[in-house]
Structures are given as structure tokens and as C-alpha cells.
Coordinates of C-alpha atoms and ligand atoms in Angstrom, one line a residue:
M1 CA 23.8 42.9 203.0
T2 CA 25.8 46.1 203.4
L3 CA 23.6 49.2 203.0
P4 CA 24.9 52.0 200.9
N5 CA 26.0 55.0 202.8
L6 CA 23.3 57.5 201.8
A7 CA 24.1 60.1 204.4
P8 CA 24.6 63.6 203.0
I9 CA 28.0 64.4 201.6
P10 CA 29.8 67.7 202.2
E11 CA 29.0 70.5 199.8
L12 CA 31.1 73.7 199.4
Y13 CA 28.2 76.1 199.8
V14 CA 28.0 78.6 202.6
S15 CA 24.6 79.4 204.3
H16 CA 22.1 81.6 202.6
E17 CA 22.9 84.6 204.9
S18 CA 26.7 84.2 204.4
A19 CA 26.2 83.9 200.6
L20 CA 24.3 87.2 200.5
K21 CA 27.1 88.9 202.5
L22 CA 29.9 87.3 200.4
K23 CA 28.2 88.4 197.2
V24 CA 28.4 92.0 198.2
E25 CA 32.0 91.7 199.4
A26 CA 33.0 89.8 196.3
A27 CA 31.9 92.7 194.1
T28 CA 35.3 94.4 194.6
L29 CA 37.4 91.2 193.9
P30 CA 39.1 90.5 190.6
S31 CA 36.6 88.5 188.5
W32 CA 37.1 85.5 186.3
D33 CA 34.3 84.8 183.8
L34 CA 34.0 81.1 183.8
T35 CA 34.0 79.1 180.5
A36 CA 31.2 76.7 179.8
R37 CA 33.4 73.8 180.9
Q38 CA 34.6 75.5 184.1
I39 CA 30.9 76.2 185.0
C40 CA 30.2 72.5 184.8
D41 CA 33.3 71.6 186.9
L42 CA 32.5 74.3 189.5
E43 CA 28.9 73.0 189.9
L44 CA 30.1 69.5 190.6
L45 CA 32.8 70.8 192.9
M46 CA 30.3 72.8 194.9
N47 CA 27.6 70.2 195.2
G48 CA 29.9 67.4 196.2
G49 CA 29.8 65.5 192.8
F50 CA 33.6 65.8 192.8
S51 CA 34.1 65.0 196.5
P52 CA 36.7 64.8 198.1
L53 CA 37.9 67.8 196.0
K54 CA 37.5 71.1 197.9
G55 CA 38.3 73.4 195.0
F56 CA 40.4 73.6 191.8
L57 CA 43.5 71.4 192.1
S58 CA 46.7 72.8 193.6
E59 CA 49.9 72.3 191.7
A60 CA 51.0 69.4 194.0
D61 CA 47.6 67.7 193.5
Y62 CA 47.6 68.3 189.8
N63 CA 51.1 66.7 189.5
G64 CA 49.9 63.7 191.4
V65 CA 46.8 63.3 189.3
V66 CA 48.7 63.7 186.0
D67 CA 51.5 61.3 187.2
N68 CA 49.6 58.5 188.9
M69 CA 45.9 59.4 189.3
R70 CA 46.4 60.4 192.9
L71 CA 46.0 63.7 194.9
A72 CA 49.1 64.7 196.9
D73 CA 47.7 62.9 199.9
G74 CA 47.4 59.6 198.0
T75 CA 43.6 59.7 197.4
L76 CA 42.5 58.3 194.0
W77 CA 41.5 61.0 191.6
P78 CA 42.0 60.5 187.8
M79 CA 41.1 63.8 186.2
P80 CA 42.7 67.2 186.5
I81 CA 40.1 69.6 187.6
T82 CA 41.9 72.9 187.0
L83 CA 41.0 76.5 186.5
D84 CA 42.8 77.6 183.4
V85 CA 43.1 81.3 182.8
S86 CA 44.7 83.6 180.3
E87 CA 48.3 84.9 180.9
K88 CA 46.9 88.4 180.9
F89 CA 44.5 87.6 183.8
A90 CA 47.1 85.6 185.7
E91 CA 49.6 88.5 185.6
G92 CA 47.5 90.4 188.2
I93 CA 46.8 87.4 190.5
A94 CA 49.1 86.1 193.2
P95 CA 48.6 83.2 195.7
G96 CA 46.9 84.5 198.8
Q97 CA 44.3 86.4 196.8
D98 CA 40.6 85.8 196.5
I99 CA 38.9 86.0 193.1
A100 CA 35.2 86.0 192.2
L101 CA 34.1 83.3 189.8
R102 CA 31.2 84.4 187.6
D103 CA 29.0 82.8 185.1
Q104 CA 28.7 84.0 181.5
E105 CA 26.1 86.7 182.5
G106 CA 28.4 88.0 185.3
V107 CA 26.6 86.4 188.2
I108 CA 28.9 85.5 191.1
L109 CA 28.8 81.8 191.8
A110 CA 31.8 81.3 194.0
I111 CA 35.0 82.6 195.5
L112 CA 38.4 81.0 194.7
S113 CA 41.0 81.5 197.4
V114 CA 44.1 81.2 195.2
T115 CA 46.9 79.1 196.7
D116 CA 48.8 78.1 193.5
K117 CA 49.5 79.6 190.2
W118 CA 51.6 77.8 187.6
E119 CA 52.2 77.1 183.9
P120 CA 51.4 73.4 183.3
N121 CA 53.2 71.1 180.9
K122 CA 50.3 70.5 178.6
A123 CA 52.1 68.0 176.4
K124 CA 52.7 65.9 179.5
E125 CA 49.1 66.3 180.7
A126 CA 47.9 65.1 177.3
E127 CA 50.2 62.1 177.2
N128 CA 49.5 61.0 180.8
V129 CA 45.8 61.7 181.1
F130 CA 44.6 61.2 177.5
G131 CA 47.2 58.7 176.4
A132 CA 48.7 60.8 173.6
D133 CA 49.5 64.4 172.7
D134 CA 47.4 64.1 169.6
L135 CA 45.0 66.9 168.5
A136 CA 42.5 64.4 167.1
H137 CA 41.6 63.8 170.8
P138 CA 38.9 66.4 171.6
A139 CA 40.2 67.1 175.1
V140 CA 43.8 67.4 173.9
N141 CA 42.6 69.8 171.3
Y142 CA 40.8 71.7 174.0
L143 CA 43.8 71.7 176.2
H144 CA 46.1 73.2 173.6
H145 CA 43.7 75.5 171.7
T146 CA 40.9 76.5 174.1
A147 CA 42.3 76.2 177.7
G148 CA 44.3 79.2 179.1
K149 CA 48.0 78.9 179.5
I150 CA 48.1 79.3 183.3
Y151 CA 46.3 77.3 186.0
L152 CA 45.1 78.7 189.3
G153 CA 44.4 76.4 192.2
G154 CA 42.8 76.7 195.6
P155 CA 39.7 76.0 197.7
V156 CA 36.3 77.2 196.5
T157 CA 33.6 78.8 198.6
G158 CA 30.3 78.2 197.0
I159 CA 27.8 81.1 196.8
Q160 CA 25.1 79.8 194.5
Q161 CA 24.5 77.0 192.0
P162 CA 24.7 77.8 188.3
V163 CA 21.2 78.5 187.0
H164 CA 19.5 76.1 184.6
Y165 CA 16.3 76.9 182.8
D166 CA 15.8 73.5 181.2
F167 CA 14.6 70.2 182.6
K168 CA 14.8 71.6 186.2
A169 CA 12.8 68.7 187.7
R170 CA 15.3 66.2 186.3
R171 CA 18.5 67.8 187.7
D172 CA 19.6 66.5 191.1
T173 CA 22.6 67.3 193.3
P174 CA 24.3 64.3 194.9
N175 CA 22.5 65.0 198.1
E176 CA 19.1 65.3 196.4
L177 CA 19.6 61.9 194.7
R178 CA 20.8 60.4 198.0
A179 CA 17.7 61.7 199.7
Y180 CA 15.5 60.2 196.9
F181 CA 17.1 56.8 197.3
R182 CA 16.7 56.9 201.0
K183 CA 13.1 57.9 200.7
L184 CA 12.3 55.0 198.3
G185 CA 14.4 52.6 200.3
W186 CA 16.6 51.7 197.4
R187 CA 19.6 49.8 198.7
K188 CA 21.4 48.9 195.5
I189 CA 21.5 51.4 192.7
V190 CA 23.2 50.7 189.4
A191 CA 24.1 53.8 187.4
F192 CA 24.2 54.1 183.6
Q193 CA 26.3 56.9 182.2
T194 CA 25.4 58.0 178.7
R195 CA 25.9 60.8 176.1
N196 CA 23.8 59.2 173.4
P197 CA 20.1 58.6 172.8
L198 CA 19.0 55.2 174.2
H199 CA 17.9 52.5 171.8
R200 CA 16.6 49.0 172.5
A201 CA 20.2 47.6 173.0
H202 CA 20.8 50.1 175.8
Q203 CA 17.5 49.5 177.3
E204 CA 18.2 45.8 177.3
L205 CA 21.7 46.2 178.6
T206 CA 20.6 48.5 181.5
F207 CA 17.7 46.3 182.4
R208 CA 19.9 43.2 182.5
A209 CA 22.5 45.0 184.5
A210 CA 19.9 46.0 187.1
R211 CA 18.6 42.4 187.2
E212 CA 22.0 40.9 187.5
A213 CA 23.0 43.2 190.3
E214 CA 19.5 42.9 191.9
A215 CA 19.5 46.6 191.9
N216 CA 17.4 49.6 191.0
L217 CA 18.5 51.6 188.0
L218 CA 19.6 55.2 187.6
I219 CA 19.8 56.5 184.1
H220 CA 22.4 59.2 184.5
P221 CA 23.0 61.0 181.2
V222 CA 25.5 63.8 180.8
V223 CA 24.0 67.1 179.8
G224 CA 27.0 69.3 180.4
M225 CA 29.5 68.9 177.6
T226 CA 30.0 65.8 175.5
K227 CA 31.8 65.0 172.4
P228 CA 31.6 67.7 169.6
G229 CA 29.0 66.5 167.1
D230 CA 26.9 64.6 169.6
V231 CA 23.1 64.8 169.5
D232 CA 22.1 67.9 171.6
H233 CA 21.0 67.3 175.1
F234 CA 17.5 68.7 174.6
T235 CA 16.7 66.1 172.0
R236 CA 18.4 63.4 174.1
V237 CA 16.4 64.1 177.2
R238 CA 13.1 63.9 175.3
C239 CA 14.3 60.5 174.0
Y240 CA 15.2 59.4 177.5
E241 CA 11.8 60.4 178.8
A242 CA 10.2 58.1 176.1
V243 CA 12.5 55.2 177.0
L244 CA 11.8 55.5 180.8
D245 CA 8.3 54.1 180.2
K246 CA 9.8 50.9 178.9
Y247 CA 11.2 49.8 182.3
P248 CA 9.0 48.0 184.9
Q249 CA 7.3 50.7 187.0
S250 CA 9.2 52.0 190.1
T251 CA 12.4 50.2 189.3
T252 CA 14.1 53.0 187.4
T253 CA 14.7 56.7 187.6
M254 CA 16.5 59.3 185.5
S255 CA 18.6 62.3 186.6
L256 CA 20.6 64.7 184.5
L257 CA 24.3 65.2 185.3
N258 CA 25.9 68.6 184.4
L259 CA 29.3 67.1 183.7
A260 CA 31.8 68.3 181.2
M261 CA 33.1 65.0 179.7
R262 CA 36.7 64.7 178.6
M263 CA 36.4 61.5 176.5
A264 CA 39.4 60.1 178.4
G265 CA 38.3 56.4 178.1
P266 CA 39.8 54.4 181.0
R267 CA 40.6 57.3 183.3
E268 CA 37.2 58.8 182.5
A269 CA 35.5 55.5 183.6
V270 CA 37.2 55.7 187.0
W271 CA 36.2 59.3 187.3
H272 CA 32.6 58.5 186.3
G273 CA 32.6 55.8 189.0
L274 CA 33.7 58.2 191.7
I275 CA 31.1 60.8 190.7
R276 CA 28.3 58.1 190.8
K277 CA 29.5 56.9 194.2
N278 CA 29.1 60.5 195.3
H279 CA 25.6 60.5 194.0
G280 CA 24.8 57.5 196.2
C281 CA 25.1 54.7 193.7
T282 CA 26.5 51.2 194.5
H283 CA 27.1 49.8 191.0
F284 CA 28.2 51.3 187.7
I285 CA 27.9 50.0 184.2
V286 CA 31.0 50.1 182.1
G287 CA 30.4 48.9 178.5
R288 CA 32.4 48.7 175.4
D289 CA 34.7 51.7 174.6
H290 CA 33.5 53.7 177.6
A291 CA 33.9 57.5 177.0
G292 CA 35.9 56.8 173.8
P293 CA 37.1 59.8 171.8
G294 CA 37.1 58.0 168.4
K295 CA 40.1 57.6 166.1
N296 CA 43.5 59.3 166.5
S297 CA 45.3 61.2 163.8
E298 CA 46.6 57.9 162.3
G299 CA 43.0 56.5 162.1
K300 CA 43.5 54.1 165.0
D301 CA 41.4 53.9 168.2
F302 CA 42.9 55.9 171.1
Y303 CA 42.0 53.1 173.6
G304 CA 41.2 49.4 173.4
P305 CA 37.4 48.6 173.6
Y306 CA 37.7 47.1 177.1
D307 CA 40.6 49.2 178.5
A308 CA 38.1 51.2 180.6
Q309 CA 36.8 48.0 182.2
D310 CA 40.3 46.8 183.0
L311 CA 41.3 50.0 184.7
F312 CA 38.0 50.2 186.6
K313 CA 38.5 46.7 187.8
Q314 CA 42.0 47.5 189.1
Y315 CA 40.6 50.4 191.2
E316 CA 37.2 49.0 192.0
A317 CA 37.7 48.6 195.7
E318 CA 39.1 52.1 196.1
I319 CA 36.3 53.6 194.0
G320 CA 33.9 51.9 196.3
L321 CA 31.5 51.0 193.6
T322 CA 30.9 47.6 191.9
M323 CA 31.5 47.5 188.2
V324 CA 28.8 45.8 186.0
D325 CA 30.7 45.1 182.9
F326 CA 29.0 44.6 179.6
K327 CA 30.0 43.5 176.2
H328 CA 28.5 45.0 173.2
M329 CA 24.8 44.0 172.8
V330 CA 23.5 42.8 169.5
Y331 CA 20.1 41.7 168.1
V332 CA 19.7 38.0 167.3
Q333 CA 17.2 37.6 164.6
E334 CA 16.0 34.0 165.2
R335 CA 15.4 34.8 168.9
A336 CA 14.0 38.2 168.3
S337 CA 16.0 39.5 171.3
Y338 CA 19.2 41.1 172.4
F339 CA 22.3 39.2 173.5
P340 CA 25.8 40.3 174.6
A341 CA 28.0 39.8 171.5
N342 CA 30.0 37.0 173.2
E343 CA 26.8 35.0 174.1
V344 CA 25.1 34.8 170.8
P345 CA 23.7 31.2 170.2
E346 CA 25.6 29.4 167.5
G347 CA 24.4 29.6 164.0
C348 CA 22.2 32.6 164.7
T349 CA 22.0 35.8 162.6
V350 CA 23.2 38.9 164.3
L351 CA 21.8 42.3 163.4
D352 CA 23.4 45.5 164.5
I353 CA 23.4 49.2 163.4
S354 CA 26.5 51.2 164.3
G355 CA 26.3 54.9 165.4
T356 CA 27.7 55.9 162.0
E357 CA 25.1 53.8 160.1
L358 CA 22.3 55.3 162.3
R359 CA 23.5 58.8 161.5
R360 CA 23.6 57.9 157.8
R361 CA 20.0 56.6 157.9
L362 CA 18.8 59.7 159.7
R363 CA 20.7 61.9 157.3
E364 CA 19.3 60.2 154.2
G365 CA 15.8 59.8 155.7
L366 CA 16.1 55.9 155.4
D367 CA 14.3 53.3 157.4
I368 CA 15.3 52.6 161.0
P369 CA 13.9 49.2 162.0
E370 CA 11.7 48.6 165.0
W371 CA 14.1 46.0 166.4
F372 CA 16.7 48.7 166.7
S373 CA 14.9 51.5 168.4
F374 CA 11.6 52.7 169.8
P375 CA 9.3 54.6 167.4
E376 CA 9.1 57.5 169.9
V377 CA 12.9 57.8 169.9
V378 CA 13.2 57.6 166.2
S379 CA 10.6 60.3 165.6
E380 CA 12.3 62.6 168.2
L381 CA 15.6 62.1 166.3
R382 CA 14.0 62.7 163.0
R383 CA 12.5 66.0 164.3
T384 CA 15.9 67.4 165.1
S385 CA 17.9 65.6 162.3
P386 CA 15.9 66.0 159.2
P387 CA 17.5 64.4 156.1
R388 CA 20.6 66.2 155.0
A389 CA 19.0 67.6 151.9
K390 CA 16.8 69.6 154.2
Q391 CA 19.4 70.7 156.7
G392 CA 21.6 73.8 156.7
F393 CA 25.3 73.4 155.8
T394 CA 28.5 75.5 155.3
V395 CA 30.9 75.4 152.4
F396 CA 34.2 76.8 153.7
F397 CA 36.7 77.8 150.9
T398 CA 40.2 78.3 152.1
G399 CA 43.3 79.2 150.1
L400 CA 45.8 81.9 149.3
S401 CA 44.9 85.4 148.2
G402 CA 44.2 85.3 144.5
S403 CA 43.7 81.5 144.5
G404 CA 40.1 81.9 143.1
K405 CA 38.1 81.4 146.3
S406 CA 35.7 84.3 145.8
T407 CA 35.1 83.7 142.1
I408 CA 34.2 80.0 142.7
A409 CA 32.2 81.0 145.8
N410 CA 30.2 83.4 143.8
A411 CA 29.5 80.9 141.0
L412 CA 28.5 78.3 143.6
M413 CA 26.1 80.8 145.3
V414 CA 24.4 81.5 142.0
K415 CA 24.1 77.8 141.1
L416 CA 22.6 77.0 144.6
M417 CA 20.2 79.9 144.3
E418 CA 19.1 78.6 140.9
M419 CA 18.3 75.3 142.5
G420 CA 16.3 77.0 145.3
G421 CA 14.9 75.5 148.5
R422 CA 17.3 77.1 151.1
P423 CA 18.5 80.7 151.6
V424 CA 22.2 81.1 150.6
T425 CA 24.6 83.6 152.2
L426 CA 28.0 84.4 150.9
L427 CA 30.6 85.5 153.5
D428 CA 33.5 86.5 151.3
G429 CA 36.8 87.4 152.9
D430 CA 36.9 91.0 151.6
V431 CA 33.2 91.6 152.3
V432 CA 33.5 90.3 155.8
R433 CA 36.5 92.5 156.5
K434 CA 34.4 95.5 155.3
H435 CA 31.2 94.8 157.3
L436 CA 32.1 92.5 160.2
S437 CA 35.8 92.9 160.9
S438 CA 36.6 96.4 159.7
E439 CA 38.8 97.2 162.7
L440 CA 41.0 94.1 162.3
G441 CA 44.4 93.7 160.7
F442 CA 46.4 90.6 159.7
S443 CA 48.2 89.5 162.8
K444 CA 47.6 85.9 163.9
E445 CA 45.3 87.1 166.7
H446 CA 43.3 89.3 164.4
R447 CA 43.0 86.7 161.6
D448 CA 41.7 84.2 164.3
I449 CA 39.1 86.7 165.5
N450 CA 38.1 87.3 161.9
I451 CA 37.7 83.6 161.1
K452 CA 35.9 82.8 164.3
R453 CA 33.4 85.6 163.6
I454 CA 32.8 84.1 160.1
G455 CA 32.4 80.7 161.8
Y456 CA 29.9 82.0 164.3
V457 CA 27.7 83.6 161.6
A458 CA 28.0 80.5 159.4
S459 CA 27.0 78.3 162.3
E460 CA 23.9 80.4 163.0
I461 CA 23.0 80.2 159.3
T462 CA 23.5 76.4 159.3
K463 CA 21.5 76.0 162.5
N464 CA 18.6 77.8 161.0
G465 CA 18.6 75.6 157.8
G466 CA 20.4 78.0 155.4
I467 CA 23.5 77.6 153.3
A468 CA 26.6 79.6 154.3
I469 CA 29.4 79.9 151.8
C470 CA 32.6 81.3 153.3
A471 CA 35.6 82.4 151.4
P472 CA 38.4 83.7 153.6
I473 CA 42.1 82.8 153.4
A474 CA 41.8 81.1 156.9
P475 CA 45.5 80.2 157.0
Y476 CA 45.6 78.3 160.3
T477 CA 44.6 74.7 160.8
A478 CA 43.6 75.0 164.4
T479 CA 41.2 77.9 163.7
R480 CA 39.6 76.1 160.8
R481 CA 39.1 73.2 163.1
A482 CA 37.4 75.3 165.7
V483 CA 35.1 76.6 163.0
R484 CA 34.4 73.1 161.8
E485 CA 33.4 72.1 165.4
M486 CA 31.1 75.1 165.8
I487 CA 29.3 74.3 162.5
E488 CA 29.2 70.5 162.8
A489 CA 27.0 70.9 165.9
Y490 CA 24.3 72.0 163.5
G491 CA 25.0 70.6 160.0
A492 CA 27.7 69.6 157.5
F493 CA 30.9 71.5 157.1
V494 CA 32.4 71.1 153.7
E495 CA 36.0 72.4 153.6
V496 CA 37.2 73.2 150.1
H497 CA 40.9 73.9 149.7
V498 CA 41.4 76.1 146.7
A499 CA 44.9 74.8 146.1
T500 CA 46.1 77.1 143.4
P501 CA 49.9 77.2 143.8
I502 CA 51.5 80.5 145.1
E503 CA 53.4 81.0 141.8
E504 CA 50.1 81.1 139.9
C505 CA 48.4 83.4 142.5
E506 CA 51.4 85.7 142.3
A507 CA 51.5 85.7 138.5
R508 CA 47.8 86.6 138.5
D509 CA 48.3 89.3 141.2
R510 CA 44.8 90.6 140.5
K511 CA 44.9 93.2 143.3
G512 CA 48.6 94.0 142.9
L513 CA 49.1 92.9 146.5
Y514 CA 51.8 90.3 145.9
K515 CA 54.0 93.0 144.3
L516 CA 53.5 95.2 147.3
A517 CA 54.2 92.3 149.7
R518 CA 57.4 91.4 147.8
E519 CA 58.5 95.0 148.1
G520 CA 57.8 94.8 151.9
K521 CA 55.1 97.4 151.6
I522 CA 52.5 95.0 153.0
K523 CA 53.6 93.1 156.1
E524 CA 52.4 89.6 157.2
F525 CA 51.2 88.7 153.7
T526 CA 50.0 85.1 153.5
G527 CA 52.3 82.9 151.5
I528 CA 55.1 85.6 151.4
S529 CA 55.7 86.8 154.9
D530 CA 53.0 84.9 156.8
P531 CA 52.3 81.1 156.9
Y532 CA 49.5 79.3 155.1
E533 CA 49.0 75.8 156.7
V534 CA 47.7 73.5 154.0
P535 CA 44.5 71.6 155.0
G536 CA 45.4 68.0 155.7
N537 CA 42.0 66.5 155.1
P538 CA 39.6 68.8 153.3
E539 CA 36.4 67.4 151.8
L540 CA 37.6 68.7 148.4
A541 CA 40.7 70.3 146.9
V542 CA 40.5 72.2 143.6
D543 CA 43.4 73.9 141.7
T544 CA 42.2 76.7 139.4
T545 CA 45.3 76.7 137.3
G546 CA 44.2 76.5 133.6
V547 CA 40.6 75.5 134.6
D548 CA 37.5 77.7 134.2
V549 CA 35.5 78.8 137.2
D550 CA 32.4 77.0 136.1
H551 CA 34.2 73.7 136.2
C552 CA 35.5 74.3 139.7
A553 CA 32.0 75.3 141.0
H554 CA 30.6 72.2 139.4
Q555 CA 33.1 70.0 141.2
V556 CA 31.8 71.5 144.5
I557 CA 28.2 70.8 143.4
L558 CA 29.1 67.2 142.7
K559 CA 30.7 66.9 146.2
L560 CA 27.6 68.4 147.8
E561 CA 25.4 65.9 145.9
S562 CA 27.6 62.9 146.9
M563 CA 27.3 64.0 150.6
G564 CA 23.5 64.1 150.2
L565 CA 23.4 67.8 150.9
I566 CA 21.6 68.7 147.7
K567 CA 19.5 66.5 145.4
G568 CA 20.8 66.0 141.8
Ligands
PPS601 S1 42.2 85.9 156.9 O1 43.7 85.5 157.1 O2 41.4 84.7 156.5 O3 41.7 86.7 158.0 O4 42.3 86.8 155.6 P1 41.0 87.4 154.8 O5 40.1 88.1 155.7 O6 40.4 86.3 154.0 O7 41.7 88.4 153.9 C1 41.0 89.0 152.9 C2 41.8 89.9 151.9 O8 42.7 90.7 152.5 C3 43.7 91.2 151.6 N1 44.9 91.3 152.3 C4 45.7 90.3 152.8 N2 45.7 89.0 152.7 C5 46.7 88.3 153.3 N3 47.7 88.8 154.0 C6 47.7 90.2 154.2 N4 48.7 90.7 155.0 C7 46.7 91.0 153.6 N5 46.5 92.3 153.5 C8 45.4 92.5 152.8 C9 43.7 90.1 150.5 O9 43.2 90.8 149.3 C10 42.6 89.1 150.9 O10 41.7 88.8 149.9 P2 41.6 87.6 148.9 O11 40.2 87.6 148.4 O12 42.0 86.3 149.7 O13 42.6 87.9 147.8

């Protein structure tokens, strides 16, 4: 049997003494404050998780990766690991220059010696890497709306690891895991990648995988960044701890991986394999719809359920890791055990609960059967996801000036306060502009800042179990989506389009602003001289023309009831 190569792999860190010296010298360099995703990427670059990369991709490497999953020298690498920065920052930077990379508190983590600076073709990157330039893909949305316009590339000199205060004992660098495997004499190690809580099907699948490969098992969950809306990693790790006890003693271990996932399906599977190889593993489980991003803007899956397995198989030898492929596992009632979906004995009854169904049951406080999950896991999930009627949520009205947003929002607030149970906060457009955004005007940039501030406050209210009612114009789709993502991390986001036509709003002209806008006395006025992007898929649309406020507010109440957010 060939033994795994568990010798240490190269890291990008300098010695402790050099780091102290560099830190002082770096104080005078231009500084880039890394985003949350860049911190994850940097950590895995520095600790060898992304080996053989020595830094953020150069332009030639980036082009190779985007075009054919290869670095310029031909090495297999499927994911662009790039340092995206703003145009403003990039203006002052030229190849040949060093920059200090800092975390969000300003601590210097590394130095980037810039060799390349370029403006990427993001549409091409989206098509090639994620399969479509479709904003429904979270990484494509990130690429266009969060990532900076310019990429910087070059080798990285590591000064120190990003600091983590949570689950320290469960975080391992590739070399720490390699040393652990060496110490225990593990020769075959099968890794399981996950971003979800583990239920019985996963436990069964991973246990079978280890048995089939005659290997030890590494549960290797991602705790960096996963898909927006996923269960937070604190809850998940507590769930994983509970499931670890279900494996035969000393066969299985768990380590947390600070990876920022891209949800790139097949390419992501190859990338995950390379990362696990760097962590000393010999086998890797690829199941159904590996790292799948969900549906595209036409409601179809971005990738086929087994595309990831196919691509992995194609590159298996080069990745240097054996794939353990698994079909979807289902519970067979008559046998009281789990089977791969394609091996179910004939005539037997199959039971399964999808992720969506599980979320519904948690939301509505319904039963989650023992055959599906472990009681410890269910109680952990219930602790962080109380039924919807007890969670915070946000109602986000959007619409033209004078459409009736504030009036309905006020009526809704009063009705919700009458019901009681949760604190209600109204973040009305005008009120916010007075208290939170008094220095802002109506340029696109300022409107975006204004809406993101509202989103931030609403997300905090939602997180803490309250009800936030927002009523700004919020004319841009991308910004509304960003706010939705911020809030859905903690509770429901109910977008209500107050779809009163502009003719009606202008005829009302309650504040006299339309008249001034027509006369050119107010610039950039929404609907007249500035765009309003109509929501494509709001939870509710109401037109206030000829309808009284009470009726509109009641429609919202009915919607909230149907979503289980309030009890009728
Ligand atoms: S935005 O785009 O969401 O940031 O706008 P918002 O903060 O909701 O705007 C609140 C009110 O500002 C008044 N106002 C304007 N609206 C649109 N365009 C321009 N240029 C403008 N200048 C002033 C307007 O009365 C908005 O209030 P509502 O309640 O919507 O009528």
C-alpha cells in the first residue's frame, strides 16, 4: 500500500523574528484592509491550504485558471484566488510595489509584492468559472456587486495568521492535520466537506465511505463563508460535536476549515479536493450536487446533480486524491436504515426530508422524526431557529416617492404593536434621512449608502428578535438584494413593492416635489430624472390607487400570517 505523503508542506510565513521586523517596516506601506472573503483566502494561501499558490494570482495565472483551470505553468487550479480592490486604491499602486494586507481591525497579516494589476473581464470569469453570468449565483453576484473592479496579483509574505476566538482547538492548519495523522498512524484518510448540519443520512454516508475506503474519517466543515442563508457556523459546530460521538471511537476526527466557498459546483469540487490533499487526506467524498448554488434566474439548477463527480473523476489522478462518490442517501422504512437512492430494495418505502422541508418544520415548530436526525442536533437547531412566529423579521417597503409607503408602514406598525409580542421599529425614508443619513444626497452612491445603513439596522433588529419596518424608495435591485442577504442571515425579509403608478404619485404630489422635479429644480428625482428598478419578485405588491390604507396594511398582515411570521 502506498503511504500518504504526510511530510510538512511549504507555508508562506516568515520566521517569528523576521515577522516582528517586517511588521515595523510594513507600517509605512500602503495598506489594504482585507474583506472577510479575502481574509479566508489569505489564511489558506499562507498556511499551505492553497498550495502550490504562492500568493494572489498574477494576470497570466488568472487567465489560465479562467480559461482552462490551469496556472500559466500548466498546474491544475480551478478557482481564481484574486485580490480585488477598488479603482481608487488601485490608482496609487504600481507593479513593483509592496502593500500591507491588514485584517478588519487593522492588524498586518501579510505583505503583497505586487507584480500585476489589471481590470478583469468579470462577465467572462462568471461564464467560465461559475457556468453563467447570472446574478442568481451567489458568487456571480459577489463578483459584480461586492468585489472591487481591479485585481492585484503577486507573491505573499506571511506575517501572522488571522486571529480566531472561536473553537480554537478545532482549527488546524494543513501541517497540524498532517502531524496529527502521522502521530496516530492514519494511512488512509477520507475527508468529508460540509456546510450544513449533519443528520443521520450524512453520518451514515460518511461512515460507509470510510468503511468502503478502509480509511479513517475527517469531518472537515467549512466555517469561513458559505451560502448566504446557511445555518451559522457556531450552531453547526455544536451540532458536529454532538454527531462525532456517534462514530466508532478513534476512527474519526473533526477539524474546521476557514474557507470562503464560491458554490461553484464541479470546479469547486476539484478545488476542495486539492485543498484536502494539502491537508494530508487521501480520499474525498463527493456527493449529490456538491457545492451547488441552487436555482438560476430561470428557476433551473445551475449544474446537474452529478456534474461535480464527473469533473472530479476526470482530474482525479492530477488532484492526487481518490474520489468516494455517493448517491443521495434515503431512509428505507421496512429496513429501518439508510440506503443510497439507487440501491433501495424493491417494493420498500423510502422516507426523506429535503433541506427546504427541514427548514419549514423548524420554522413552524413541527416534529422532526428520530429517523431523520439526532435529538441533540435537533435541539441545537431549535435553539437557534425558534419557530418563525417567535423570530425577528423585516418588512421592506419600496416604491416611488408619494406611492404610499410611509402611510402603509405606519398603519402596519400600529397593527403589529396592537398584537404585541415583539418590539416594532419603523425606519421610514424621511426619518432615516434626518437621523441616520443627514449628510447624504440622492446620487446613486449616496442612495446605496443610505439603503445599506437601513439594511444594517434592520438586520440587527431582526437578529435580536424584533420587527423592523423599512420604507425607503430603495430604487436599485442590487442594493435591495444586498439588504435581503444581510437580513435573511437572521430572519425573514418581506419585500413589499408599493406599486402605485408614477402618474398617480405625481397627481397626488403630497410634498410638491414632483412639480419641482419637472421644473428641474430637484435633480436626480426618482421616476423623473433618476431610475426606479421595479422589483422582479417581491413577496407582495400593492397598488394604493383608489384603495384605502387600512386595506393595504391588512394585505401585508395576511402575507405575514401566510408566511408564519405572525399568528392569526
Ligand atoms: S432612497 O433612494 O431610498 O435613498 O430615497 P429615500 O431616502 O427613501 O428618500 C426619502 C425622501 O426624499 C425625498 N426626496 C427625493 N426622493 C427621490 N429623489 C430625489 N432626488 C429626492 N429628493 C428628495 C422624497 O420626499 C422621499 O420621500 P418619500 O417618502 O419617498 O416621498
